[in-house]
Coordinates of C-alpha atoms and ligand atoms in Angstrom, one line a residue:
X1 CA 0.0 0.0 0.0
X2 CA 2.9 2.1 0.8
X3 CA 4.2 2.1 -3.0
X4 CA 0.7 3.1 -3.8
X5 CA 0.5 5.8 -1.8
X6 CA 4.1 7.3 -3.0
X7 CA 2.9 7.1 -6.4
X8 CA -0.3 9.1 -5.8
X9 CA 1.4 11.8 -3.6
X10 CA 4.2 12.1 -6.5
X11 CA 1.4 13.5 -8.8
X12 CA 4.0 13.4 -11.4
X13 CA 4.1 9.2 -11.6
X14 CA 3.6 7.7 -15.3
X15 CA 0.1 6.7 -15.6
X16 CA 2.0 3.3 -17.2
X17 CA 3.5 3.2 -13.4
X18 CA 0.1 2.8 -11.9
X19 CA -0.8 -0.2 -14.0
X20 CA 2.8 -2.0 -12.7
X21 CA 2.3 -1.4 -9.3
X22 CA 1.5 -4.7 -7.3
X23 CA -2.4 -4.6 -6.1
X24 CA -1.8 -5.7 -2.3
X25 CA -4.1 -9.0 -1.3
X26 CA -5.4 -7.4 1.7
X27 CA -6.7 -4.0 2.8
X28 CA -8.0 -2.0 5.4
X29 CA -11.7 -1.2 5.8
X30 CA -14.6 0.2 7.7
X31 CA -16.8 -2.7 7.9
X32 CA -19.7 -4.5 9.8
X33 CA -19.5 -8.1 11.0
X34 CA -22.5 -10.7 10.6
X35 CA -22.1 -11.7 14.0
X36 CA -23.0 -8.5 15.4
X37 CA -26.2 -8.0 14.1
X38 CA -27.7 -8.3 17.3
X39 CA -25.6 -6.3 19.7
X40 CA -28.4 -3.3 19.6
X41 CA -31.3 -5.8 20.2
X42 CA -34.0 -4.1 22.9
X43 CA -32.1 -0.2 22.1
X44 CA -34.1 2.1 20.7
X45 CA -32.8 3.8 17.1
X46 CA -31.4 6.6 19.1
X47 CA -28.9 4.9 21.8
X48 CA -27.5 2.8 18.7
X49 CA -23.7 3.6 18.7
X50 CA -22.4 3.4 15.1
X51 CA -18.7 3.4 17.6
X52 CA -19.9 -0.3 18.3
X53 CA -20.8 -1.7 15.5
X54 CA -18.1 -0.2 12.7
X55 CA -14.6 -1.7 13.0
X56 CA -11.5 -1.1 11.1
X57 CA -10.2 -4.9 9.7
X58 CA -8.1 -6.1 7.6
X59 CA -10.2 -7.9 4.4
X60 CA -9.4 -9.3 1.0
X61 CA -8.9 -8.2 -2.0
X62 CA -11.3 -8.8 -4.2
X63 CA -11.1 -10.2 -7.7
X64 CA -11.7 -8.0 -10.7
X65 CA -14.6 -9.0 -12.6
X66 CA -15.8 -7.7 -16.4
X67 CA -16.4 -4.0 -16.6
X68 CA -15.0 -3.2 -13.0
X69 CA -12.3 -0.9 -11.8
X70 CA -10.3 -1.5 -8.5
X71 CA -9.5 2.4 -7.6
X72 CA -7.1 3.1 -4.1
X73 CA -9.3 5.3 -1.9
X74 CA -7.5 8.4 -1.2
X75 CA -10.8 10.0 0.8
X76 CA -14.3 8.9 1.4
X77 CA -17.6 10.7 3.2
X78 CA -20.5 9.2 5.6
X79 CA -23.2 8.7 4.5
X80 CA -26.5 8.4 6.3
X81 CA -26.9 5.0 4.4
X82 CA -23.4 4.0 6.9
X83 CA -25.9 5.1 9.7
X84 CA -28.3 3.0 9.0
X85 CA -25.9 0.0 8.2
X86 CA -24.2 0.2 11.1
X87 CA -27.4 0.5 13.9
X88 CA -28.6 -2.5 11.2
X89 CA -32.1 -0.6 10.7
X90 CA -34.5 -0.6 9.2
X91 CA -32.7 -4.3 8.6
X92 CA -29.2 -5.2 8.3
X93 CA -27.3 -5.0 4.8
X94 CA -26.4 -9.1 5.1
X95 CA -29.6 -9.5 3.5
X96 CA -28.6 -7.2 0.3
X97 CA -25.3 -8.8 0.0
X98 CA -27.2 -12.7 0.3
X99 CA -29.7 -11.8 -2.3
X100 CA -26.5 -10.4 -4.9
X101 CA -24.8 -13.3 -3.6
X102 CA -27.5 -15.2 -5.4
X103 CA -27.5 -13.9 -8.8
X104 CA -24.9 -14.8 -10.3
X105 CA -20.6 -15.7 -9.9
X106 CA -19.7 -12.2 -10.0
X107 CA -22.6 -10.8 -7.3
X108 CA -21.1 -13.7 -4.9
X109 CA -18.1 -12.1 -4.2
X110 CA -20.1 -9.8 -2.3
X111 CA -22.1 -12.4 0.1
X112 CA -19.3 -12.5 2.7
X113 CA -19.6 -12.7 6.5
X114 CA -18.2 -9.1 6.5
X115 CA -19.9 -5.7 5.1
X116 CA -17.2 -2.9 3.7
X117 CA -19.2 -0.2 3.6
X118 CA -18.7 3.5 2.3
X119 CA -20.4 5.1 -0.9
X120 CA -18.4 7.8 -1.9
X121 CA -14.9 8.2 -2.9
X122 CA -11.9 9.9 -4.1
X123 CA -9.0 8.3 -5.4
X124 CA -7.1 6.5 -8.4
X125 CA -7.8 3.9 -10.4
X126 CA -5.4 1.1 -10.1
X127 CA -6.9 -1.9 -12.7
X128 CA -9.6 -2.3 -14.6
X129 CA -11.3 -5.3 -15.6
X130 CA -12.1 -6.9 -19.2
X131 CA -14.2 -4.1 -21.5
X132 CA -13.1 -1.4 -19.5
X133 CA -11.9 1.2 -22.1
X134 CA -12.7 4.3 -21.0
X135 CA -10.9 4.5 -17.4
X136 CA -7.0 2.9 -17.0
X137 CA -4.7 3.1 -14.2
X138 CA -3.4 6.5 -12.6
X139 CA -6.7 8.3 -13.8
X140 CA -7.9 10.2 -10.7
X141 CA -11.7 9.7 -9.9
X142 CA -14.4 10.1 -8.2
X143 CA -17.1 7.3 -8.2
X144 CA -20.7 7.9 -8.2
X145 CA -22.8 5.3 -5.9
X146 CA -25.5 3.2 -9.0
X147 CA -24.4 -0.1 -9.3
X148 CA -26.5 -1.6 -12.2
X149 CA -26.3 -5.1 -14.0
X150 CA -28.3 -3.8 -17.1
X151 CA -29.2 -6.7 -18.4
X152 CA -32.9 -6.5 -18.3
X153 CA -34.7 -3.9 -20.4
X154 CA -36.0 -2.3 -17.6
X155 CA -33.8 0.1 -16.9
X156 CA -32.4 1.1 -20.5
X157 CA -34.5 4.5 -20.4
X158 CA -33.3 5.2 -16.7
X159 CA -30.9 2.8 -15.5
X160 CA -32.5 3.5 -11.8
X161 CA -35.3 1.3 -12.8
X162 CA -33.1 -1.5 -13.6
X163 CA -34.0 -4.3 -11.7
X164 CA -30.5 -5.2 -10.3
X165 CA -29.9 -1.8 -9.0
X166 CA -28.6 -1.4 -6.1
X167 CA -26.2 1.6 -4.2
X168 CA -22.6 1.1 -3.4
X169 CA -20.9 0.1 -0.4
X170 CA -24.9 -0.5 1.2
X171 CA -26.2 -2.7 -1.1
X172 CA -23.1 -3.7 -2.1
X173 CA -20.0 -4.8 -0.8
X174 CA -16.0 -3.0 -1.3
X175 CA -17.3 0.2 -0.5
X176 CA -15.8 3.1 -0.1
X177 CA -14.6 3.9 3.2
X178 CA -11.2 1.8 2.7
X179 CA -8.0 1.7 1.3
X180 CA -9.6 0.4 -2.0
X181 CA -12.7 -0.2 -3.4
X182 CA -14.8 -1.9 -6.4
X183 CA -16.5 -0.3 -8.9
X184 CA -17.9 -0.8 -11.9
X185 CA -16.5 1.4 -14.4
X186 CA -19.4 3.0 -14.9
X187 CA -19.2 4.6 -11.6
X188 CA -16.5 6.5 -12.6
X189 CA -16.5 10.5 -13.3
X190 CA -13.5 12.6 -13.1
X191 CA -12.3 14.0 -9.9
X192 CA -12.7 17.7 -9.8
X193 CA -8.8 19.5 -10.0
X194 CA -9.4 22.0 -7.9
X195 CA -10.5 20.1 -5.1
X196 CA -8.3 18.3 -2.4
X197 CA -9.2 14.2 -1.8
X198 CA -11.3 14.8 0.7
X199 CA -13.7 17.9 -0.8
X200 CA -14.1 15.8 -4.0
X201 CA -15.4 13.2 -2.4
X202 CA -17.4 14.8 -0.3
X203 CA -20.4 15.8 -3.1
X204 CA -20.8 12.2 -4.7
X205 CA -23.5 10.7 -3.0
X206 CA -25.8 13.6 -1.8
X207 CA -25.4 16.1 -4.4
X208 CA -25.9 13.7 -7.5
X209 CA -29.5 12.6 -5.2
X210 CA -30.2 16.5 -4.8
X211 CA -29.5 16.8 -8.3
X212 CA -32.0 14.3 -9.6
X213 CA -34.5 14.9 -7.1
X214 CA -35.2 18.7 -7.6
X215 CA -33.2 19.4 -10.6
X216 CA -33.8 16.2 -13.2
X217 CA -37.0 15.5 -15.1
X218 CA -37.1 12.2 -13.7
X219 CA -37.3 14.5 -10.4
X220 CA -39.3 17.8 -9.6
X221 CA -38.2 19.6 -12.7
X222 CA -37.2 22.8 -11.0
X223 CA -37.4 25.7 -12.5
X224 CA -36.3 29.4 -12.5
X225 CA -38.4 31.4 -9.9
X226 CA -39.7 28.5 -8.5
X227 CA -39.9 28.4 -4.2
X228 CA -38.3 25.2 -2.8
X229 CA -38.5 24.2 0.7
X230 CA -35.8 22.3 1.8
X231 CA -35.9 20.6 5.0
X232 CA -32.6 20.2 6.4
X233 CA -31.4 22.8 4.5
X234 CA -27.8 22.5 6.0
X235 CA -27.9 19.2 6.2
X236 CA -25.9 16.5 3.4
X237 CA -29.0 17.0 1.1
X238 CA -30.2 19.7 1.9
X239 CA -27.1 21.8 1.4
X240 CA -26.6 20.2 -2.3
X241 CA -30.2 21.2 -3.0
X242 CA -29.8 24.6 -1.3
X243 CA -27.3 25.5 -4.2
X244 CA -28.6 23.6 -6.9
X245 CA -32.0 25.9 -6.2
X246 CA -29.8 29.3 -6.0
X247 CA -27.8 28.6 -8.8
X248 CA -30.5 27.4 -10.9
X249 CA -32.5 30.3 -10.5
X250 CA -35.2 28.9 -7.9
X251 CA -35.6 30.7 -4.6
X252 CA -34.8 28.6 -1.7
X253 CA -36.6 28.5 1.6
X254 CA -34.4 26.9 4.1
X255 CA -35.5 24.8 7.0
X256 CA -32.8 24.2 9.7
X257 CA -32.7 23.8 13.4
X258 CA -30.2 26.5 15.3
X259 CA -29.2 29.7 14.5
X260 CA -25.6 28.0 13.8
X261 CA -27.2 26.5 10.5
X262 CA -29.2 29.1 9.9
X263 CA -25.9 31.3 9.8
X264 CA -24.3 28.6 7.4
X265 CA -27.1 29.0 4.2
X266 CA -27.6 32.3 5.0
X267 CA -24.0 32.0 3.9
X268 CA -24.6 29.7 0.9
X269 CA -26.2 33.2 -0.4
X270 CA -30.2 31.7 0.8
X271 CA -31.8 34.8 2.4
X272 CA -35.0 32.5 3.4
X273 CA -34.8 30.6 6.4
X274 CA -37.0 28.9 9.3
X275 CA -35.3 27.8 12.2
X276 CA -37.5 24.8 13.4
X277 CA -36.5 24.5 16.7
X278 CA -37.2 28.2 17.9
X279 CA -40.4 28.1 15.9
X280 CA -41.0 25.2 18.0
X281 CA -43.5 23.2 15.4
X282 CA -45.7 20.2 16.6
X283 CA -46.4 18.7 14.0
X284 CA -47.5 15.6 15.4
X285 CA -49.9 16.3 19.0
X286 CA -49.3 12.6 19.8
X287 CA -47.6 9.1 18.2
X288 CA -51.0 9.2 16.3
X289 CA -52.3 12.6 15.4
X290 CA -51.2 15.3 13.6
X291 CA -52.0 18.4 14.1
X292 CA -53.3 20.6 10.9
X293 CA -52.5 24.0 13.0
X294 CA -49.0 24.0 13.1
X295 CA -48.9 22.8 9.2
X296 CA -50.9 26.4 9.0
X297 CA -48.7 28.0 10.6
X298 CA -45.3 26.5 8.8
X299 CA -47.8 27.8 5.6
X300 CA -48.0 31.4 7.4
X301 CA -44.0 31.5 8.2
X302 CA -43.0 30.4 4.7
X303 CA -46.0 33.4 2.7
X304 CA -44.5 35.5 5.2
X305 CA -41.1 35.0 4.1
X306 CA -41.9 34.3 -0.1
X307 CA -44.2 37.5 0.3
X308 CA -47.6 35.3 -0.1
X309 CA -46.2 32.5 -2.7
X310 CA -46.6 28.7 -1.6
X311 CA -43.5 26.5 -2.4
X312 CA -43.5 24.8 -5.8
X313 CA -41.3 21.9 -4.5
X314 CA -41.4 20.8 -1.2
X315 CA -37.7 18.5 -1.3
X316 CA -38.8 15.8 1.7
X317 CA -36.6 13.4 3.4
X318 CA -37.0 13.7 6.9
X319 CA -40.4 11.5 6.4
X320 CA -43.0 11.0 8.8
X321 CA -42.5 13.7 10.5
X322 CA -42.6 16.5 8.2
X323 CA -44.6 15.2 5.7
X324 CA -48.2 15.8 6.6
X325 CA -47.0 19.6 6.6
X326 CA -45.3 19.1 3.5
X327 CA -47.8 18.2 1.2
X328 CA -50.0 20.8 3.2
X329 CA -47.7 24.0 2.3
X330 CA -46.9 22.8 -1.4
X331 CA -48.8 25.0 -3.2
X332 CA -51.5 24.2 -6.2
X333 CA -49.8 22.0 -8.5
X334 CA -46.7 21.6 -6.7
X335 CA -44.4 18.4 -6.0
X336 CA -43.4 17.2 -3.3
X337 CA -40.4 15.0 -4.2
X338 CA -39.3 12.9 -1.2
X339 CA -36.3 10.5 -1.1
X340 CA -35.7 9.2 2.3
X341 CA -37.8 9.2 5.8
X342 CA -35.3 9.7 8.4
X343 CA -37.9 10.2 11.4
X344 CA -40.0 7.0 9.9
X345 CA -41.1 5.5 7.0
X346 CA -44.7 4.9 7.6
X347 CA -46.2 8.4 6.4
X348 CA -49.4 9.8 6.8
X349 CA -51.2 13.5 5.1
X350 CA -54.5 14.3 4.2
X351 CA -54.8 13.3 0.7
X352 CA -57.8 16.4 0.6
X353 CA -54.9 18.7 0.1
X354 CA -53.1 16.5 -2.8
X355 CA -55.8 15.1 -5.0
X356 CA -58.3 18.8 -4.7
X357 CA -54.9 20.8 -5.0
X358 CA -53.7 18.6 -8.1
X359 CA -50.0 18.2 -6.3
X360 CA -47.9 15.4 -7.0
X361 CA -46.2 13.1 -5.0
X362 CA -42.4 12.3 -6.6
X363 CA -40.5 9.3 -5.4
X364 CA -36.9 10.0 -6.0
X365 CA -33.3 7.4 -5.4
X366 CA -30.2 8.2 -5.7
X367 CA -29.5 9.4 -9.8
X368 CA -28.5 7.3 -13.1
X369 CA -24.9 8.0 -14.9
X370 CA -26.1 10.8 -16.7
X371 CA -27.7 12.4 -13.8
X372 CA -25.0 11.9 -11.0
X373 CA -22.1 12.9 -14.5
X374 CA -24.2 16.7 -14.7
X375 CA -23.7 16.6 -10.6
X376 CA -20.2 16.4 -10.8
X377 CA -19.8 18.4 -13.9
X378 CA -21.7 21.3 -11.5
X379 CA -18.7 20.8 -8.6
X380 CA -15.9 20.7 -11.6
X381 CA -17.0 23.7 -13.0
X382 CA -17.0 26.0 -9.5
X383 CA -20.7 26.5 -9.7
X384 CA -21.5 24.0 -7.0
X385 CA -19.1 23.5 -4.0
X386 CA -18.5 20.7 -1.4
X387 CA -20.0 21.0 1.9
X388 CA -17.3 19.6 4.1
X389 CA -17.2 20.3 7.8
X390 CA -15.0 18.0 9.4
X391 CA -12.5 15.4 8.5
X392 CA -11.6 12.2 10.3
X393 CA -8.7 9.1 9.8
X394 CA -10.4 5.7 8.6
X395 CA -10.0 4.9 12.2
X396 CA -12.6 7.1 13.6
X397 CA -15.1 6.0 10.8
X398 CA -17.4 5.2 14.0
X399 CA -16.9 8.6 15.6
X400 CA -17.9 10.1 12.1
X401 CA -21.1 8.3 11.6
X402 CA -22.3 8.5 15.6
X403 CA -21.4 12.4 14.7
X404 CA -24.3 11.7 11.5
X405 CA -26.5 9.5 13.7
X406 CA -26.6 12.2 16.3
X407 CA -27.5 15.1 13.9
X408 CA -24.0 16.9 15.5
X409 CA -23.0 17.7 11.7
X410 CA -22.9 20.2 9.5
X411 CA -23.0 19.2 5.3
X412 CA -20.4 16.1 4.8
X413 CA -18.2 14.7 7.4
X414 CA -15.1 13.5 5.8
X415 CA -13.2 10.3 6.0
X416 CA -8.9 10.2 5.1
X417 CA -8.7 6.7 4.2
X418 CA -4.9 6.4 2.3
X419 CA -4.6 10.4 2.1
X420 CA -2.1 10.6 5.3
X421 CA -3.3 14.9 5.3
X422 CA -6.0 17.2 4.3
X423 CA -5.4 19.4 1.5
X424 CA -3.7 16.9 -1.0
X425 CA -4.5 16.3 -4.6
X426 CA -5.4 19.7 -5.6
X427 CA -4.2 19.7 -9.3
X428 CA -5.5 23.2 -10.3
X429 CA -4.4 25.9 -8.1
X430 CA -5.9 28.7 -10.0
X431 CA -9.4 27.5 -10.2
X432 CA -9.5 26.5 -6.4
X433 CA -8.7 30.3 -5.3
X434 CA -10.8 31.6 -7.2
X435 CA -13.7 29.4 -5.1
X436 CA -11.8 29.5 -2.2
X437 CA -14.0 30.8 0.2
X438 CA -16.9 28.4 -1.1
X439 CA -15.7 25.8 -0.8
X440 CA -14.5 26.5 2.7
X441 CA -18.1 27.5 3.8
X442 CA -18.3 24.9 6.2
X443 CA -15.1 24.0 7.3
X444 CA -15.1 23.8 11.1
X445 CA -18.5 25.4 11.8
Ligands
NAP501 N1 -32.8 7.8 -1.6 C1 -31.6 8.3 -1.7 O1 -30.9 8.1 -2.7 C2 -30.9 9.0 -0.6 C3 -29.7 9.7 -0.8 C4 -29.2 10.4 0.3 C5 -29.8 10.4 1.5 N2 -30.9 9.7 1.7 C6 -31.6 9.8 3.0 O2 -32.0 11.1 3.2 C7 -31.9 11.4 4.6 C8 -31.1 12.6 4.9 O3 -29.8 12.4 4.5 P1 -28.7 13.5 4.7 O4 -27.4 13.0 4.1 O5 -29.2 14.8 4.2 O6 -28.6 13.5 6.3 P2 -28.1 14.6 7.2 O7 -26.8 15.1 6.8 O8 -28.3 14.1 8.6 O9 -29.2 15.8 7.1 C9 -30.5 15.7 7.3 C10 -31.1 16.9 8.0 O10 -32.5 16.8 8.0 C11 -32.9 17.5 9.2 N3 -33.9 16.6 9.9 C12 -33.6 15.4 10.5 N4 -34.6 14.9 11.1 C13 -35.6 15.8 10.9 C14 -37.0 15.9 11.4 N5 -37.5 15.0 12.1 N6 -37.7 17.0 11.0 C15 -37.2 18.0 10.3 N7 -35.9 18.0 9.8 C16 -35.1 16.9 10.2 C17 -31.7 17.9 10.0 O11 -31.5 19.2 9.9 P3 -31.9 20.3 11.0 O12 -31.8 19.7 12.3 O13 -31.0 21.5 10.7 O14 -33.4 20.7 10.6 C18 -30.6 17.1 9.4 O15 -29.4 17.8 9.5 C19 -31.4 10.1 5.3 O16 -32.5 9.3 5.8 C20 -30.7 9.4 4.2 O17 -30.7 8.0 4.3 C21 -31.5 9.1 0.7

C-alpha cells in the first residue's frame, strides 16, 4: 500500500507506473461483522452507537470482474446510508449482500460474512477489468454510488429502474470507506482538479440525489423562480439542493434547526430561512395525530417570508415527521419530491390537500450516470461547492457516523482513508482560489 500511496502523492508518476504497481491481497476497511447484528437488540434507534458496530479490519482483495475498476481510496464521506448499516435498521445489509450473492458468480463475491461499507470516494484507479476502455490506471476519480447489472430492459431509459440496481458500499459490498474499493467502471467520473481528496469526495452521493430529485425531469423539474422548501437545509441534502435551487435560479426557503445553521445558508447566499426548533413546530400532537395548526402556521411562516407565494417543491426526506405539513404547504400543482424518511417511514397526510390541489407526490433514489455525471460536472466547474465540515482518519469511521446519527454535523463529514493529510491532490491551483471561500463555507463550523 505504501508504493501506492508514493505514487499518488508524487502526482507526477507515469500513468504506465500505476498499471505496474502490485495490487496488495489485503486492505483495510470500515466494515460491519455478521455476528454482530444483534448487539443493539432491545435499544431504541437513538442509543444505537455506530462506535460499536463499525470496525476497522483487515479484508481481502477482491477479484476484478468484467467491466470493474479497482481504484485506491485516497478520501471517502458518511453517508446516512453508513448510519443505518451500522445501527442494522430498518434491517441489516447481510440481507442485500445474500440476495446479490444469489445472482450470479460475479454478485457472490459480495455475500461475505463481512460488510465494507462506504459510498463515496476519491481516489485512483489502479486496474480495470475486461471491457473497461474508458478509465486505466493513474486516472484520478471520483465514483458515483448506482451499481446496475443492465441486463434486463427495464432500466435502458433510466438505469435507476433496472432491476438489479442497487447503491454502493450498502447494497453492495468494497465500499468506499477503505483503502480500495470496487467499482464498476461506470461509476466513474473525473475527480474535480481544484479540489483536495477529501472535498471531492465529499459531493458524490448527496449532491448527485439533490440533483436528480429537484433538478432532473425524472425528479421535480425545477425551474427558474420556483420556491423550494428544503428541509434540512444545512444538512448533506439539503445543502446540495440549497445550491442547486440558487444557482439554478429557484428561490430557496431553508428549514434548519439553530441559529448556527441558519448562519451557514444564510452563507450559501439563501436569504429564506425557518429555524424549526425556535419556531417550535408540533407537528404531530401525539404518536397518532397530527395536528393541521401548526402545518398552518409553517404555511403562514414560509408566505411570510416568499411575500404570499406557496413552495413549488417541497424536497422531503426527513419522512413522517414532516410530511403531513409538507404536502399541506406545497402550493397548487406543486411536487413534493421525497427520497428518504429519516424520522420513519410509515407516512401519513390528508390526501384532501393532494388530489383537490392537483399536487404530485415524486418518489426519488439516488440518480443514473447521466444524472450523477451533470452533478459532478456542476462541482468541476466551480458552480456547486463541497459541503465539508470536518474530517476524520479511517480509524474514527465510528466517531464520524455517531457524529451523523446524532445530527452533530454540519454538510459532509469527511473520511482520510490512504490520504495521510488534508489538503492533497489539488491539481488546479488557479481554479480553487478563485472558489476559495466556497468551498471552505463549512469548514469547522
Ligand atoms: N434515496 C436516496 O438516494 C438518498 C440519498 C441520500 C440520503 N438519503 C436519506 O436522506 C436522509 C437525509 O440524508 P442526509 O445525508 O441529508 O442526512 P443529514 O446530513 O443528517 O441531514 C438531514 C437533515 O435533516 C434534518 N432533519 C432530521 N430529522 C428531521 C426531522 N424529524 N424534522 C425535520 N428535519 C429533520 C436535520 O437538519 P436540521 O436539524 O437542521 O433541521 C438534518 O441535518 C437520510 O435518511 C438518508 O438515508 C436518501
Amino acid at each position: 500500500m505504501k508504493e501506492i500511496v508514493e505514487a499518488i502523492l508524487a502526482s507526477d508518476t507515469p500513468k504506465a507506473a500505476f498499471a505496474a504497481l502490485p495490487v496488495p491481497e489485503t486492505y483495510r476497511g470500515a466494515v460491519v461483522r455478521k455476528d454482530e447484528i444483534n448487539i443493539f437488540n432491545g435499544l431504541t434507534s437513538q442509543d444505537k452507537d455506530p462506535r460499536r458496530a463499525l470496525h476497522i479490519d483487515e479484508v481481502t482483495t477482491p477479484d476484478l470482474g468484467p467491466g470493474e475498476a479497482l481504484v485506491a481510496v485516497m478520501a471517502s464521506t458518511i453517508n446516512y446510508n453508513t448510519v443505518w448499516t451500522s445501527i442494522f435498521e430498518p434491517l441489516p445489509t447481510f440481507g442485500f449482500l445474500e440476495r446479490y450473492g444469489r445472482l450470479s458468480p460475479l454478485g457472490k463475491r459480495h455475500d461475505l460474512p463481512y460488510h465494507v461499507v462506504g459510498s463515496d470516494l476519491a481516489g485512483v484507479v489502479l486496474r480495470t477489468g475486461p471491457g473497461v476502455h474508458m478509465w486505466s490506471p493513474g486516472d484520478e476519480v471520483v465514483a458515483h454510488c448506482l451499481s446496475v447489472e443492465l441486463e434486463r430492459p427495464d432500466g435502458h431509459d433510466d438505469t435507476m429502474l433496472d432491476p438489479e440496481q442497487r447503491i454502493w458500499g450498502f447494497e453492495t459490498n468494497f465500499g468506499g470507506l477503505a483503502e480500495l474499493a470496487l467499482v464498476k467502471a461506470n461509476q466513474l467520473m473525473p475527480k474535480p482538479a481544484h479540489l483536495s481528496w477529501e472535498e471531492a469526495a465529499a459531493p458524490g452521493l448527496v449532491n448527485s440525489t439533490a440533483y436528480r430529485q429537484l433538478v432532473s425531469h425524472n425528479g421535480a423539474n425545477m425551474k427558474q423562480g420556483d420556491v423550494v422548501l428544503i428541509w434540512g437545509a444545512s444538512g448533506g441534502l439539503g445543502s446540495y439542493a440549497t445550491q442547486l435551487a440558487l444557482n439554478g435560479g429557484a428561490i430557496p426557503v431553508c428549514v434548519v434547526s439553530s441559529p448556527r445553521k441558519a448562519e451557514i445558508v444564510r452563507r450559501m447566499g439563501a436569504d429564506l430561512v425557518i429555524d424549526r426548533a425556535a419556531e417550535d413546530y408540533r407537528f404531530w400532537t401525539d404518536e397518532h395525530t397530527q395536528n393541521p395548526k401548526e402545518w398552518q402556521r409553517l404555511g403562514k411562516k414560509i408566505r411570510q417570508l416568499t411575500g404570499g407565494e406557496d413552495p413549488d417543491i417541497v424536497f422531503e426526506h426527513p419522512g413522517r415527521e414532516t410530511f403531513g405539513a409538507s404536502v399541506y404547504v406545497t402550493r397548487r400543482g406543486g411536487t413534493i419530491a421525497t427520497c428518504a424518511s429519516t424520522s420513519g417511514f410509515m407516512h401519513s397526510y390528508d390526501n384532501r390537500y393532494l388530489w383537490m390541489n392537483l399536487k404530485k407526490v415524486v418518489g426519488s433514489h439516488f440518480a443514473n450516470y447521466r444524472e450523477a455525471w451533470e452533478a459532478n460536472r456542476l462541482i468541476t466547474k466551480g458552480l456547486v461547492h463541497p459541503t465539508l465540515s470536518r474530517v476524520y482518519p479511517l480509524t474514527e469511521t465510528g466517531q464520524a457516523a455517531y457524529d451523523v446519527h446524532r445530527n452533530l454535523h454540519q454538510g459532509k463529514v469527511g473520511v482520510l482513508c490512504l490520504a495521510p493529510v488534508e489538503g492533497l491532490g489539488v491539481r488546479d491551483g488557479a481554479t480553487r482560489e478563485r472558489h476559495l471561500t466556497a468551498i471552505n463555507r463549512f469548514r469547522g463550523v
